[in-house]
Amino acid sequence: MNLAFRDVRHNLFRFLLTCLGLGLLMTVVLAMMGIYNGLVADALNIVKAPQADLWVVEAETQGPFAEASKIPGDTRDAVARLHGVAQAGSITYQTVEAPFEGATLRLYVIGYERGRLGGPQTIIRGRGLEASHFELVADAKTGLVPGDTLILGRNRFTVVGLVRDTMNSGGDPAVFLTLADAQVLQTQLAPPAARVQAARGASVTSGATVAAVIARLDPNVDAQNVAHTVRQWKHLSALTQAEQEDILIKSVVDKARKQIGLFLGILLTVSAVVIALIIYTMTMEKLKQIATLKLIGASDRVIIGLIVQQSLALGAVGLTLGLGLILTVKDYFPRRVLLEPVNALALAGIILVVCVLASGLGVRAALKVDPATALGG
Amino acid sequence: MTDDSRRVIVDIKGVAKHYGDGEARVDALRNVDLRVHAGEVVALLGPSGSGKTTLLNIIGCIIDPSEGQVSLDGEMVYDGKWLRGDLRRLRLDKIGFIFQAHNLLPFLNATDNVALVLQLAGKTPAQAQARAQELLDYLEVGHRARAMPALLSGGEAQRVAIARALANSPRIILADEPTAALDSKRAGIVMDLLRKLSSEQDACIIAVTHDEKILDRFDRLFHLRDGRLENDKGDTP
């Protein structure tokens, strides 16, 4: 006869209510895990999307994701001529705000050369850029759909296609423009003093610059060797794909990652305390019944089983509810919530340990109960 | 029923129990001797704090005496120390408890409350269920076998509690105010039932009670005064 199950069945509503509370807590924990994963995945997506092997950037900078990088627009030709380079493409990045249907969209604009590296990888709806100007491909998170039009700078752009999961480390969804449009946009959004100079006919450097040149190398070519060659050029530097990803994680995402990690730690501690408190209270409410069980001859194993099994059931149902809830609502979060099976398994492991430790408090109280308590007097 | 030739089930000699030391010492029991025979139903009487529950706890192997010897069903179980390592098993095999407030487990139905004791003693679930139903039928609450304790009347709950106490056919039944929660009619019925059971199962029943209406149902009455035991004639038993 399973006493834990019978007790749960007898107080089913209260048990489920407690599980629901715990489930909501688990939802928050899983959401934090998902946001953390999403943050890293989004940041890496943007750098992985061009499928480049080499990033040529401004000297003494860490590339366009960590700090501002401006290199001459003709750098791509020089890079493309290097031995071992299969393809090269110029690319620009900038964050803009654009009005759309009464709201303001914050967008991460990626300018690339059509037919070269750096464009959208998989179009989930519509098509890629075909015209030289005034078309854009947007991430689905922008809420834009093919056919929508949007004013960027002084020009109206038409959305022709959608991509998924393309955003910067700040969570701003990306839009892809042709490099020419993106450079014009940089000029139009440049500081007023620069615009005045441009009106006077002075050279407009921003229009001729790009953030980076990306290159795909021939098979069996060592990226470090090519990077070494580029670093010998004046005003330029080069990063391999691995170095670029590493910089992105360490310098851009790291603080946010630590912040979320710390918050996750606090949440798990709170969850552990809550679980311990619930189990301890559940045990204290049953002390008279435990005394009766001891008096009629129940072994310590039976009593420990009653408490530990209920504790594990509470953790398991709470975790299942939490998992169900986060999977239901994760797409409504403004930032991507990316849950991997390993997260659920890790949390299940943590909850298992917490439940066993927490039930230790209840078990301790239960084993100290004097069977004479059942007799009274 | 006081025929001394019958088998002695509870035999206590020189039992004392004190708490604390020095000036703070409280003597709950002093040099208590008590013999109860198979088939006997005896009552422990006395005001609050006189040591009734302490004596019941010692017989039930729940607390240690400070001095003396305790023999249960022919087995010396305490002589300066417990002679059995597993007192839980001793209680399970030899002693049944009936409580003032029945103390049925609220999450088990009537049958399962009885069957639990049998399963703890090693019976299979099927054997335990069959024996529990048999006992409930015997105590005329078989029709309430599936009812949860909260849905039983006071009398029904006390009968289920008695069935639980009898489940492993114990030789000693300890009852703490077994009729306190019942009206006088039901109290009489429960006492008649206990008498019948003690006689049929050759067990002894030791009950703590304050209920004067049922005193005539006991074979012997023992009074505890300041930790000393006297029988109904005022003699030390």
XYZ file of C-alpha atoms in Angstrom:
614
model
C 0.000 0.000 0.000
C 1.583 3.267 -1.081
C 0.865 5.744 1.704
C 2.326 8.721 -0.174
C -0.012 8.142 -3.136
C -3.038 7.625 -0.854
C -2.296 10.827 1.047
C -1.878 12.785 -2.190
C -5.132 11.352 -3.554
C -6.927 12.276 -0.331
C -5.699 15.893 -0.518
C -5.589 16.061 -4.311
C -6.814 19.627 -4.735
C -4.339 21.017 -2.228
C -1.533 18.955 -3.715
C -2.315 20.176 -7.235
C -2.542 23.760 -6.040
C 0.874 23.428 -4.408
C 2.217 21.834 -7.604
C 0.789 24.705 -9.624
C 2.614 27.226 -7.421
C 5.803 25.269 -7.777
C 5.127 24.871 -11.514
C 4.917 28.651 -11.935
C 8.247 28.973 -10.177
C 9.683 26.322 -12.494
C 8.261 28.264 -15.456
C 10.276 31.314 -14.419
C 13.406 29.200 -13.935
C 12.971 27.586 -17.360
C 12.208 30.970 -18.930
C 15.471 32.336 -17.547
C 17.329 29.314 -18.906
C 15.632 29.795 -22.283
C 16.358 33.525 -22.385
C 19.981 32.818 -21.508
C 20.245 30.255 -24.326
C 18.381 32.569 -26.680
C 20.758 35.425 -25.905
C 23.801 33.328 -26.763
C 22.146 31.679 -29.775
C 20.941 35.003 -31.210
C 24.337 36.565 -30.785
C 26.031 33.621 -32.450
C 23.386 33.335 -35.170
C 24.192 36.749 -36.525
C 27.881 35.962 -36.684
C 27.372 32.435 -37.995
C 24.769 33.397 -40.607
C 27.231 34.526 -43.337
C 29.056 31.163 -43.004
C 32.375 32.986 -43.264
C 35.834 31.746 -42.321
C 37.481 35.148 -41.987
C 36.409 38.640 -40.870
C 38.482 41.572 -42.109
C 37.881 44.565 -39.844
C 39.352 47.938 -38.896
C 42.775 47.687 -37.238
C 42.839 47.653 -33.437
C 39.156 46.885 -33.206
C 37.430 43.644 -32.251
C 35.062 43.605 -35.186
C 31.627 45.068 -35.905
C 29.818 43.274 -33.072
C 32.060 44.464 -30.254
C 32.831 48.009 -31.376
C 32.585 50.321 -34.375
C 34.578 49.133 -37.381
C 34.913 51.068 -40.617
C 37.071 49.979 -43.503
C 37.232 51.227 -47.087
C 34.545 49.858 -49.384
C 37.120 48.537 -51.866
C 38.769 46.280 -49.308
C 36.658 43.395 -50.607
C 38.574 43.407 -53.937
C 41.906 43.160 -52.130
C 40.665 40.342 -49.897
C 39.144 38.438 -52.820
C 42.529 38.430 -54.535
C 44.277 36.767 -51.590
C 45.491 33.224 -52.100
C 43.031 30.725 -50.620
C 40.010 33.055 -50.586
C 37.069 31.491 -52.437
C 34.471 34.227 -51.920
C 34.371 37.616 -50.250
C 31.665 40.132 -49.535
C 31.324 43.544 -47.889
C 28.907 43.927 -45.050
C 27.547 46.738 -42.870
C 25.665 46.672 -39.595
C 23.711 49.435 -37.909
C 20.759 49.743 -35.552
C 17.918 52.042 -36.633
C 14.451 52.934 -35.440
C 11.656 53.146 -37.968
C 7.996 54.104 -37.608
C 5.527 51.435 -38.642
C 1.744 51.479 -38.155
C 1.891 53.926 -35.271
C 4.676 52.098 -33.459
C 8.448 52.329 -33.603
C 10.382 49.306 -34.791
C 13.952 48.925 -33.606
C 15.815 47.113 -36.354
C 19.293 45.748 -36.912
C 20.091 46.656 -40.510
C 22.485 44.371 -42.373
C 23.728 45.611 -45.701
C 25.257 43.068 -48.060
C 26.179 42.714 -51.713
C 23.637 40.660 -53.612
C 25.189 37.463 -54.941
C 27.986 37.605 -52.402
C 28.461 36.467 -48.809
C 26.437 37.971 -45.974
C 22.849 37.715 -47.186
C 19.918 35.908 -45.571
C 20.377 32.128 -45.472
C 16.880 30.652 -45.492
C 13.853 32.603 -46.621
C 10.808 31.242 -44.802
C 8.297 33.343 -46.712
C 8.458 35.458 -49.880
C 11.799 35.804 -51.703
C 15.276 37.264 -51.378
C 16.366 40.693 -52.649
C 16.112 40.937 -56.445
C 16.050 44.698 -57.082
C 19.112 46.869 -56.484
C 17.194 49.263 -54.252
C 14.330 49.679 -51.824
C 13.643 46.060 -51.021
C 14.264 44.380 -47.710
C 14.093 40.945 -46.147
C 13.019 41.060 -42.481
C 13.129 38.747 -39.507
C 9.640 37.449 -38.691
C 9.929 38.930 -35.165
C 9.594 42.421 -36.673
C 5.926 41.626 -37.304
C 6.363 42.687 -40.914
C 4.958 40.557 -43.734
C 5.826 40.534 -47.441
C 4.131 43.474 -49.106
C 4.472 45.805 -46.105
C 6.319 49.034 -46.724
C 8.597 50.806 -44.295
C 10.407 54.142 -44.326
C 14.107 53.909 -43.508
C 15.981 57.203 -43.681
C 14.363 59.066 -46.553
C 13.349 56.055 -48.602
C 10.406 53.671 -48.528
C 11.320 50.004 -48.606
C 9.085 47.038 -49.471
C 9.298 43.836 -47.520
C 9.827 40.998 -50.002
C 10.748 38.079 -47.737
C 11.030 36.838 -44.164
C 13.738 34.996 -42.270
C 13.645 33.456 -38.793
C 15.823 33.828 -35.692
C 18.066 36.556 -37.024
C 18.684 39.263 -34.465
C 21.552 40.977 -32.695
C 22.697 40.313 -29.144
C 20.327 43.039 -27.916
C 17.358 41.165 -29.362
C 16.686 43.630 -32.190
C 15.376 41.733 -35.227
C 17.428 42.037 -38.400
C 16.482 43.423 -41.811
C 18.638 42.808 -44.890
C 19.170 45.601 -47.448
C 21.482 45.829 -50.408
C 24.879 47.226 -49.426
C 24.241 50.354 -51.495
C 20.962 51.084 -49.701
C 22.560 50.409 -46.315
C 25.423 52.815 -47.070
C 22.977 55.519 -48.142
C 21.028 54.907 -44.966
C 24.225 55.372 -42.957
C 24.721 58.718 -44.629
C 21.143 59.820 -44.110
C 21.323 58.907 -40.452
C 24.789 60.401 -39.940
C 25.171 63.328 -37.512
C 23.879 66.735 -38.789
C 27.427 68.167 -39.131
C 28.372 65.338 -41.493
C 25.207 65.872 -43.495
C 26.022 69.584 -43.846
C 29.482 68.671 -45.148
C 27.881 66.237 -47.613
C 25.525 68.984 -48.870
C 28.535 71.212 -49.497
C 30.012 68.554 -51.764
C 32.675 67.284 -49.376
C 33.508 63.591 -49.670
C 31.085 61.406 -47.777
C 33.265 58.785 -46.248
C 30.518 56.745 -44.602
C 28.968 55.950 -47.937
C 32.214 54.426 -49.108
C 32.941 52.423 -46.002
C 31.772 49.059 -44.781
C 31.875 47.473 -41.341
C 33.748 44.372 -42.404
C 34.660 42.176 -45.300
C 33.872 38.525 -44.816
C 35.583 35.756 -46.706
C 35.031 32.074 -47.283
C 38.239 30.162 -47.821
C 39.069 27.253 -50.063
C 39.040 23.851 -48.380
C 42.240 22.968 -46.501
C 43.364 26.598 -46.303
C 44.464 27.656 -42.835
C 42.396 30.682 -41.762
C 45.131 31.809 -39.362
C 47.639 32.088 -42.227
C 45.282 34.240 -44.288
C 44.455 36.315 -41.208
C 48.165 36.808 -40.589
C 48.604 38.139 -44.111
C 45.728 40.616 -43.685
C 47.063 41.843 -40.345
C 50.208 43.011 -42.134
C 48.092 45.459 -44.163
C 47.841 49.019 -42.938
C 44.679 49.927 -40.997
C 43.204 46.445 -41.268
C 42.968 43.480 -39.027
C 41.489 40.008 -39.414
C 39.667 37.589 -37.168
C 38.914 33.967 -37.829
C 35.322 32.826 -37.370
C 36.220 31.121 -34.072
C 37.885 34.308 -32.777
C 34.892 36.382 -33.822
C 32.495 34.052 -31.975
C 34.756 34.049 -28.936
C 34.889 37.865 -28.835
C 31.161 38.054 -29.209
C 30.566 35.698 -26.290
C 33.237 37.215 -24.050
C 32.902 40.929 -24.666
C 29.339 41.388 -25.831
C 27.209 38.663 -24.288
C 29.241 37.893 -21.202
C 27.794 40.537 -18.858
C 24.232 39.742 -19.800
C 25.042 36.049 -19.492
C 26.498 36.526 -16.000
C 23.533 38.657 -14.993
C 21.043 36.034 -16.127
C 23.180 33.249 -14.650
C 23.187 35.005 -11.274
C 19.452 35.579 -11.430
C 18.998 31.918 -12.326
C 21.070 30.929 -9.298
C 18.915 33.120 -7.036
C 15.743 31.649 -8.534
C 16.967 28.105 -7.972
C 17.860 28.967 -4.368
C 14.399 30.467 -3.826
C 12.836 27.352 -5.393
C 14.873 25.115 -3.081
C 13.769 27.092 -0.019
C 10.122 27.052 -1.166
C 10.211 23.293 -1.817
C 11.861 22.681 1.575
C 9.268 24.839 3.302
C 6.341 23.123 1.558
C 7.629 19.647 2.404
C 8.446 20.601 5.984
C 4.970 22.096 6.454
C 3.338 19.039 4.859
C 5.257 16.827 7.310
C 4.476 18.961 10.355
C 0.772 18.738 9.525
C 1.061 14.946 9.607
C 2.992 14.534 12.855
C 0.051 12.968 14.704
C -0.488 10.521 11.838
C 3.229 9.734 11.797
C 3.141 9.101 15.561
C 0.195 6.739 15.018
C 2.068 4.955 12.235
C 5.086 4.504 14.510
C 2.904 3.256 17.325
C 1.166 0.631 15.214
C 4.544 -0.660 14.049
C 5.487 1.206 10.868
C 9.242 1.200 10.286
C 11.283 4.345 9.709
C 11.589 3.247 6.073
C 7.792 3.459 5.642
C 7.735 6.953 7.152
C 10.730 8.182 5.162
C 9.099 6.726 2.019
C 5.886 8.654 2.734
C 7.742 11.973 2.931
C 10.352 11.473 0.201
C 7.876 10.046 -2.335
C 5.512 12.969 -1.799
C 8.390 15.368 -2.117
C 9.521 13.788 -5.390
C 5.945 13.716 -6.697
C 5.647 17.417 -5.879
C 8.886 18.175 -7.721
C 7.981 15.997 -10.732
C 4.467 17.407 -11.164
C 5.713 20.974 -10.547
C 8.447 20.543 -13.154
C 6.031 19.009 -15.682
C 3.568 21.867 -15.195
C 6.391 24.398 -15.480
C 7.687 22.763 -18.638
C 4.216 22.604 -20.183
C 3.562 26.244 -19.344
C 6.852 27.603 -20.706
C 6.492 25.599 -23.928
C 3.017 27.111 -24.326
C 3.996 30.728 -23.721
C 7.619 30.894 -24.905
C 6.741 32.375 -28.293
C 5.031 35.341 -26.628
C 8.273 36.535 -25.014
C 9.807 39.584 -26.714
C 13.207 37.825 -26.740
C 13.804 34.344 -28.030
C 13.341 31.636 -25.368
C 15.410 28.712 -26.538
C 14.908 25.537 -24.501
C 17.047 22.497 -25.117
C 16.228 19.002 -23.772
C 19.423 19.273 -21.741
C 17.914 22.254 -19.842
C 14.863 20.259 -18.788
C 17.111 17.353 -17.797
C 19.441 19.638 -15.833
C 16.513 21.236 -14.012
C 15.012 17.788 -13.335
C 18.349 16.757 -11.806
C 18.490 19.917 -9.685
C 14.867 19.484 -8.557
C 15.564 15.848 -7.682
C 18.490 16.858 -5.470
C 16.541 19.771 -3.955
C 13.535 17.537 -3.209
C 15.668 14.881 -1.555
C 17.546 17.499 0.495
C 14.360 19.362 1.339
C 12.603 16.191 2.440
C 15.582 15.648 4.765
C 14.168 18.415 6.984
C 10.754 16.753 7.036
C 12.259 13.298 7.576
C 14.301 14.635 10.498
C 11.174 16.077 12.116
C 9.219 12.872 11.439
C 11.856 10.558 12.882
C 12.015 12.664 16.039
C 8.284 12.262 16.664
C 7.588 10.312 19.818
C 5.026 7.548 19.142
C 3.594 8.393 22.567
C 2.227 11.576 20.987
C -0.465 9.437 19.379
C -1.662 8.263 22.801
C -1.844 11.770 24.171
C -1.203 12.671 27.802
C -12.017 -13.455 35.607
C -9.336 -12.871 38.235
C -8.393 -16.508 38.388
C -4.620 -16.385 39.004
C -4.174 -19.808 37.375
C -4.683 -18.168 33.969
C -1.662 -17.225 31.968
C 0.001 -13.952 32.951
C 0.284 -11.657 29.950
C 1.584 -8.464 31.535
C 3.928 -8.777 34.477
C 5.520 -5.630 35.819
C 7.777 -5.625 38.876
C 9.212 -2.646 40.716
C 8.785 -0.288 37.785
C 9.637 3.345 38.420
C 9.865 6.268 36.078
C 11.312 9.625 36.936
C 12.136 12.684 34.895
C 14.964 15.111 35.699
C 17.418 15.002 38.583
C 18.010 16.625 41.936
C 15.429 19.173 43.010
C 13.850 19.110 39.541
C 13.221 15.355 39.733
C 9.619 14.283 39.131
C 8.596 10.739 40.023
C 5.894 9.752 37.537
C 5.788 6.115 38.746
C 7.123 4.609 41.992
C 7.742 0.922 42.474
C 4.761 -0.270 40.436
C 3.894 -3.972 40.389
C 1.109 -5.191 38.087
C 0.029 -8.575 36.782
C -2.695 -8.893 34.168
C -3.920 -12.291 32.974
C -5.223 -13.507 29.642
C -8.880 -12.647 29.201
C -8.798 -9.883 31.811
C -10.097 -6.375 31.256
C -8.578 -3.921 33.707
C -8.845 -0.173 34.159
C -6.223 2.350 35.210
C -7.835 5.217 37.066
C -6.481 8.369 38.551
C -6.368 12.121 38.238
C -4.407 13.877 35.538
C -0.661 13.635 36.091
C -0.970 10.548 38.294
C 1.091 8.433 35.875
C -1.604 6.462 33.973
C -0.352 7.320 30.510
C 3.274 6.827 31.606
C 2.403 3.296 32.742
C 0.514 2.632 29.490
C 3.538 3.899 27.511
C 5.893 1.599 29.430
C 3.661 -1.437 28.855
C 3.431 -0.389 25.196
C 7.270 -0.319 24.972
C 7.135 3.331 23.966
C 9.177 4.789 26.828
C 11.849 3.251 29.032
C 11.230 2.682 32.724
C 13.901 4.134 35.032
C 13.910 0.931 37.103
C 12.207 -2.447 37.258
C 11.276 -5.345 35.020
C 8.656 -5.683 32.270
C 7.536 -9.060 30.971
C 5.011 -9.319 28.133
C 3.343 -12.572 27.078
C 5.919 -14.614 28.928
C 8.909 -12.776 27.455
C 11.092 -10.559 29.633
C 11.421 -7.437 27.512
C 12.931 -4.971 29.995
C 15.310 -5.640 32.821
C 17.362 -2.519 33.388
C 17.479 -2.180 29.600
C 15.384 -3.287 26.641
C 16.185 -6.897 25.849
C 14.710 -6.684 22.338
C 16.489 -4.668 19.670
C 13.380 -4.042 17.603
C 10.628 -2.614 19.813
C 8.629 -1.684 16.709
C 8.329 -5.365 15.790
C 7.450 -6.220 19.399
C 4.601 -3.705 19.312
C 3.475 -4.984 15.920
C 3.366 -8.614 17.091
C 2.075 -8.381 20.640
C 0.320 -5.079 21.256
C -2.761 -3.397 19.853
C -3.541 0.255 20.580
C -6.940 1.893 20.826
C -6.903 5.663 21.073
C -9.245 8.215 22.584
C -9.837 9.881 19.210
C -9.580 6.665 17.162
C -6.540 8.104 15.254
C -7.503 6.444 11.992
C -5.326 7.618 9.120
C -7.577 10.095 7.271
C -6.234 9.194 3.823
C -7.074 5.473 4.072
C -10.536 3.973 4.022
C -11.749 1.728 6.844
C -10.456 -1.504 5.280
C -7.080 -0.039 4.420
C -6.626 1.365 7.931
C -6.938 -2.196 9.226
C -5.070 -3.831 6.336
C -2.091 -1.484 6.776
C -1.173 -3.078 10.124
C -1.354 -6.529 8.541
C 0.813 -5.465 5.610
C 3.348 -3.919 7.988
C 3.508 -7.339 9.656
C 4.298 -8.980 6.320
C 0.924 -10.148 4.986
C 0.294 -9.822 1.242
C -2.158 -7.100 0.179
C -4.780 -9.746 -0.685
C -4.405 -11.519 2.668
C -4.483 -8.200 4.505
C -7.624 -7.017 2.710
C -9.429 -10.319 3.363
C -8.544 -10.341 7.081
C -9.464 -6.645 7.423
C -12.873 -7.257 5.878
C -13.380 -10.251 8.184
C -12.586 -8.120 11.255
C -14.831 -5.282 10.129
C -17.673 -7.755 9.551
C -17.058 -9.234 12.993
C -17.281 -5.758 14.529
C -20.430 -5.065 12.465
C -18.940 -2.241 10.394
C -18.294 -4.359 7.293
C -20.841 -2.303 5.354
C -18.651 0.786 5.897
C -15.474 -0.899 4.658
C -14.885 1.576 1.803
C -15.810 4.692 3.773
C -13.146 7.239 4.610
C -12.741 7.992 8.354
C -14.240 11.475 8.005
C -17.502 9.884 6.864
C -17.764 7.422 9.762
C -19.795 8.130 12.904
C -17.915 8.185 16.242
C -19.049 4.649 17.062
C -18.179 3.302 13.617
C -14.745 4.945 13.702
C -14.023 3.472 17.126
C -15.020 -0.009 15.883
C -12.688 0.363 12.913
C -9.949 1.447 15.354
C -10.655 -1.656 17.449
C -10.469 -3.807 14.311
C -7.081 -2.226 13.569
C -5.897 -2.934 17.130
C -6.978 -6.588 16.758
C -5.564 -7.083 13.254
C -2.426 -8.989 14.250
C -4.215 -10.905 17.063
C -2.207 -9.151 19.802
C -2.053 -10.545 23.328
C -2.201 -7.103 24.874
C -4.614 -4.338 23.959
C -3.848 -0.919 25.412
C -6.704 1.544 25.288
C -6.407 5.226 26.083
C -9.845 6.575 27.013
C -11.522 4.275 24.473
C -15.031 5.576 25.193
C -14.294 9.258 25.807
C -15.627 10.322 22.406
C -18.797 8.185 22.655
C -22.174 8.636 24.308
C -23.020 6.300 27.207
C -24.968 3.824 25.056
C -22.179 3.461 22.512
C -19.567 3.426 25.301
C -21.377 0.425 26.832
C -21.475 -1.345 23.458
C -17.746 -0.766 22.901
C -16.890 -2.057 26.388
C -19.045 -5.169 25.910
C -17.233 -5.706 22.616
C -13.813 -5.370 24.257
C -14.812 -7.849 26.966
C -16.008 -10.312 24.344
C -12.790 -9.919 22.339
C -10.525 -10.387 25.351
C -12.334 -13.566 26.193
C -12.434 -14.955 22.633
C -8.859 -13.999 21.723
C -7.374 -14.782 25.131
C -5.898 -11.289 25.226
C -5.788 -8.847 28.106
C -7.084 -5.318 27.874
C -5.631 -2.455 29.902
C -7.579 0.755 29.584
C -7.006 4.230 30.946
C -10.396 5.770 31.641
C -12.173 8.525 33.499
C -15.593 7.252 32.433
C -17.376 6.165 35.627
C -20.390 4.803 33.692
C -18.330 1.904 32.346
C -16.358 0.969 35.444
C -18.635 -2.016 36.125
C -17.480 -3.556 32.841
C -13.891 -4.035 34.115
C -12.634 -7.091 35.977
C -10.277 -5.037 38.109
C -9.723 -1.356 38.737
C -6.326 0.105 39.570
C -5.883 3.564 40.952
C -2.740 5.568 40.404
C -2.058 8.185 43.038
C 1.197 10.169 42.947
C 2.803 7.459 40.850
C 1.793 4.580 43.157
C -0.585 1.849 42.016
C -3.383 0.550 44.211
C -6.203 -1.838 43.352
C -9.876 -1.131 43.911
C -9.530 -2.389 47.469
C -6.781 0.100 48.147
C -4.094 -2.615 48.206
C -0.988 -2.653 46.102
C -1.729 -5.284 43.393
